[in-house]
């Protein structure tokens, strides 16, 4: 999990509903009259599994213990109506595949099969058949996998023992993946302004976003922001200035009028997000000669960074696919800050990466800095910008690439942010060591179909993102220097 800086704890976190887990547990009903102590033991295991899911802050819909195909069909119907993000089928002992198939077929939701025997191993000297059957959950796993494959259902499983933490790490990974699926499936992405001229990689088919993830894209105008900013009162500006002083260190270069304008736009942005019920926002407006929309675009950085820290990621340059990646990173607690390549350092073998504009305050190595800029490079306007280094340690680059047929792919690479000199130009910048020649990394990374922006996430999270891609039914590509 990311370490939230103390100042960012002042910000109320934006969140949709918790991840919804449908739990079905079962075994072969023929065993219960033969071995009366077996079912109570298995039900104890189910209660433990439920408690572990609840500890992950998931809503657990337990459909009960099934003993035959008829009960499985009833459970499958309950789960179909419940609209779960992940269905977990707990094979407590042997059961037939006919008891499992209806659940996956009816619910049309990704399924995780788990089989967790009570302890590490049986006590062979004292066990009878009834006690052995509590350890027999692995027996039907190949059977279920075979039937799922023949039915065209993706198969994923975790085998282990009940209190094996390495098994629970794998299960937790799938719960996190379900959280990403849920976040994107229910998301409302704002897209305001227009494409940065010439950035063909950034151009995004909005229909593909909806058909891939289930998300809604709300197309906005800068006029929508302008009218909300016009309604902001002086007292609201003063309150936002006070919050900004608690969140940021103010450099001497910050102009008071630019700071106040950024605070005013920040309040208007909050209102825009609330009015349109947004989970993310990507924006860009070129502007001209200091007109009002140019000033709005230039005043976005403060408010967009605050919203990103609250869990509503903001990306400049109309980069919708990166704001989606940032939202997915938020769902797994990895932060996710707007990033691109800035330069390579062949003395230290690091890729220097970052971006101007919105930044994720919670991933900062220390209190973030507000710097005043008389010009934004490559963009019109001027004002205050955010500057910091990302926390030193393991990180993951994560973005949405695109294939020739237009389909999306999750792209990741894992490295480490290391200390060293950084530019003081009002950008978030980091030195990332990917374990080899930085030029080779750029070449390998660029072969994946990634655009020139992505999210920089805390921790090594490629396995979580790979699992999320599996649940979403899209490809995952991972870059590693051998």
XYZ file of C-alpha atoms in Angstrom, residues 116-329:
214
model
C -7.837 -24.429 1.194
C -7.337 -27.549 3.265
C -7.481 -27.101 7.073
C -3.727 -27.361 7.807
C -0.405 -27.935 6.082
C -0.736 -31.735 6.083
C -2.832 -34.632 7.379
C -1.943 -36.616 10.481
C -1.816 -39.922 8.629
C -1.593 -42.081 11.754
C -4.857 -40.817 13.236
C -6.955 -39.825 10.222
C -9.931 -41.832 9.001
C -11.831 -41.288 5.752
C -14.004 -38.510 7.142
C -11.012 -36.483 8.320
C -9.216 -37.056 5.015
C -12.162 -35.673 3.038
C -11.678 -32.268 4.670
C -8.306 -32.211 2.874
C -9.712 -33.254 -0.497
C -10.629 -29.868 -1.952
C -7.788 -30.109 -4.461
C -9.221 -33.300 -5.955
C -11.895 -31.626 -8.145
C -9.700 -28.716 -9.311
C -8.557 -30.421 -12.560
C -12.130 -31.578 -13.184
C -13.502 -28.065 -12.796
C -10.711 -26.622 -14.932
C -11.461 -29.120 -17.693
C -15.176 -28.325 -17.743
C -14.617 -24.561 -17.590
C -12.235 -24.756 -20.535
C -14.749 -26.758 -22.567
C -17.449 -24.228 -21.643
C -15.303 -21.257 -22.688
C -15.001 -19.947 -19.119
C -11.651 -18.523 -17.998
C -10.211 -20.578 -15.165
C -8.194 -19.219 -12.244
C -7.547 -20.892 -8.911
C -5.628 -20.681 -5.636
C -4.711 -23.929 -3.888
C -3.241 -24.016 -0.404
C -4.153 -24.415 3.240
C -6.556 -22.311 5.252
C -4.087 -20.061 7.084
C -1.302 -20.080 4.512
C -0.388 -16.408 4.052
C 1.219 -16.951 0.653
C -2.079 -18.395 -0.583
C -3.958 -15.465 0.880
C -1.580 -13.078 -0.871
C -2.628 -14.665 -4.169
C -6.307 -14.508 -3.203
C -5.910 -10.875 -2.168
C -4.376 -10.152 -5.553
C -7.575 -11.390 -7.214
C -9.701 -9.305 -4.831
C -7.640 -6.242 -5.762
C -8.124 -7.128 -9.413
C -11.869 -7.335 -8.831
C -11.633 -3.885 -7.254
C -10.065 -2.538 -10.443
C -12.773 -4.177 -12.530
C -15.463 -2.715 -10.281
C -13.886 0.744 -10.308
C -13.665 0.859 -14.080
C -17.017 -0.843 -14.672
C -18.823 1.828 -12.648
C -16.617 4.792 -13.508
C -17.627 8.107 -15.008
C -14.660 9.614 -16.852
C -14.724 13.297 -17.677
C -13.131 14.502 -20.915
C -12.914 18.290 -21.171
C -11.583 20.447 -23.992
C -9.836 18.966 -26.994
C -6.860 16.882 -28.093
C -3.399 18.404 -27.802
C -2.723 19.131 -31.500
C -0.674 16.422 -33.172
C -0.657 13.862 -30.336
C -2.041 11.003 -32.402
C -1.200 8.427 -29.717
C -3.475 10.205 -27.235
C -6.562 10.165 -29.492
C -9.059 7.785 -27.890
C -12.210 6.140 -29.241
C -14.760 6.801 -26.498
C -16.903 3.868 -27.554
C -13.972 1.499 -27.024
C -13.639 2.762 -23.447
C -17.255 1.855 -22.766
C -17.218 -1.475 -24.590
C -13.965 -2.579 -22.915
C -14.542 -1.487 -19.322
C -18.230 -0.611 -19.054
C -17.248 2.957 -18.139
C -19.147 6.083 -19.132
C -17.307 9.015 -20.715
C -18.866 12.407 -20.002
C -17.820 14.944 -22.647
C -17.432 18.377 -21.058
C -16.664 21.892 -22.234
C -14.409 24.422 -20.563
C -17.579 26.493 -20.397
C -18.854 23.996 -17.792
C -15.845 24.816 -15.636
C -15.930 28.556 -16.403
C -19.426 29.051 -15.035
C -18.647 27.132 -11.842
C -15.456 29.112 -11.281
C -17.420 32.344 -11.767
C -19.657 31.338 -8.847
C -16.792 30.802 -6.389
C -16.867 33.275 -3.495
C -13.902 35.108 -1.899
C -14.412 33.169 1.341
C -14.179 29.866 -0.572
C -10.957 31.057 -2.206
C -9.529 31.952 1.210
C -10.461 28.539 2.583
C -8.820 26.785 -0.372
C -5.676 28.895 0.013
C -5.422 27.778 3.636
C -5.778 24.132 2.609
C -3.098 24.564 -0.069
C -0.700 26.056 2.476
C -1.147 22.959 4.625
C -0.635 20.590 1.700
C 2.263 22.334 -0.058
C 5.485 24.164 0.608
C 5.239 27.492 -1.210
C 8.327 28.519 -3.166
C 9.268 32.209 -3.236
C 8.489 32.192 -6.960
C 4.728 31.814 -6.316
C 2.811 34.925 -7.319
C -0.058 35.766 -4.941
C -2.531 36.496 -7.742
C -1.669 33.252 -9.567
C -1.977 31.348 -6.294
C -5.412 32.843 -5.620
C -6.519 32.082 -9.183
C -5.422 28.464 -8.824
C -7.385 28.225 -5.578
C -10.491 29.659 -7.240
C -10.244 27.210 -10.140
C -9.726 24.409 -7.592
C -13.049 25.146 -5.918
C -14.736 25.278 -9.316
C -13.180 21.939 -10.247
C -14.566 20.359 -7.091
C -18.009 21.588 -8.050
C -17.615 20.297 -11.613
C -16.647 16.838 -10.347
C -19.592 16.806 -7.951
C -22.143 18.075 -10.467
C -21.183 15.519 -13.126
C -20.434 12.744 -10.614
C -16.968 12.168 -12.075
C -14.371 9.584 -11.082
C -11.601 11.002 -13.297
C -10.971 13.886 -15.652
C -8.664 14.381 -18.625
C -8.459 17.880 -20.079
C -6.653 20.268 -22.419
C -7.363 23.673 -23.935
C -4.842 25.571 -26.025
C -6.233 29.065 -25.540
C -5.128 32.334 -27.087
C -3.845 35.719 -25.940
C -4.682 35.220 -22.274
C -8.421 34.731 -22.866
C -10.544 33.180 -20.128
C -10.300 29.551 -21.248
C -6.528 29.821 -21.533
C -6.445 31.131 -17.958
C -8.723 28.291 -16.817
C -6.454 25.687 -18.392
C -3.398 27.286 -16.830
C -5.043 27.415 -13.413
C -5.911 23.704 -13.240
C -2.760 22.266 -11.673
C -3.406 23.062 -8.011
C -7.008 21.838 -7.976
C -6.322 18.846 -10.210
C -3.525 17.688 -7.896
C -5.772 18.000 -4.843
C -8.518 16.019 -6.575
C -6.042 13.331 -7.644
C -4.940 12.943 -4.017
C -8.619 12.562 -3.061
C -8.969 9.640 -5.473
C -10.281 11.498 -8.540
C -7.296 11.311 -10.916
C -6.683 14.199 -13.283
C -4.560 14.037 -16.405
C -3.543 16.882 -18.684
C -3.118 16.888 -22.461
C -6.530 15.186 -22.953
C -4.954 11.872 -21.885
C -8.072 9.817 -21.120
C -6.335 6.430 -21.249
C -3.824 7.567 -18.631
C -6.527 8.932 -16.329
C -8.146 5.477 -16.600
C -4.840 3.817 -15.646
C -4.498 6.247 -12.733
C -7.992 5.326 -11.531
C -7.136 1.629 -11.728
C -3.971 2.300 -9.729
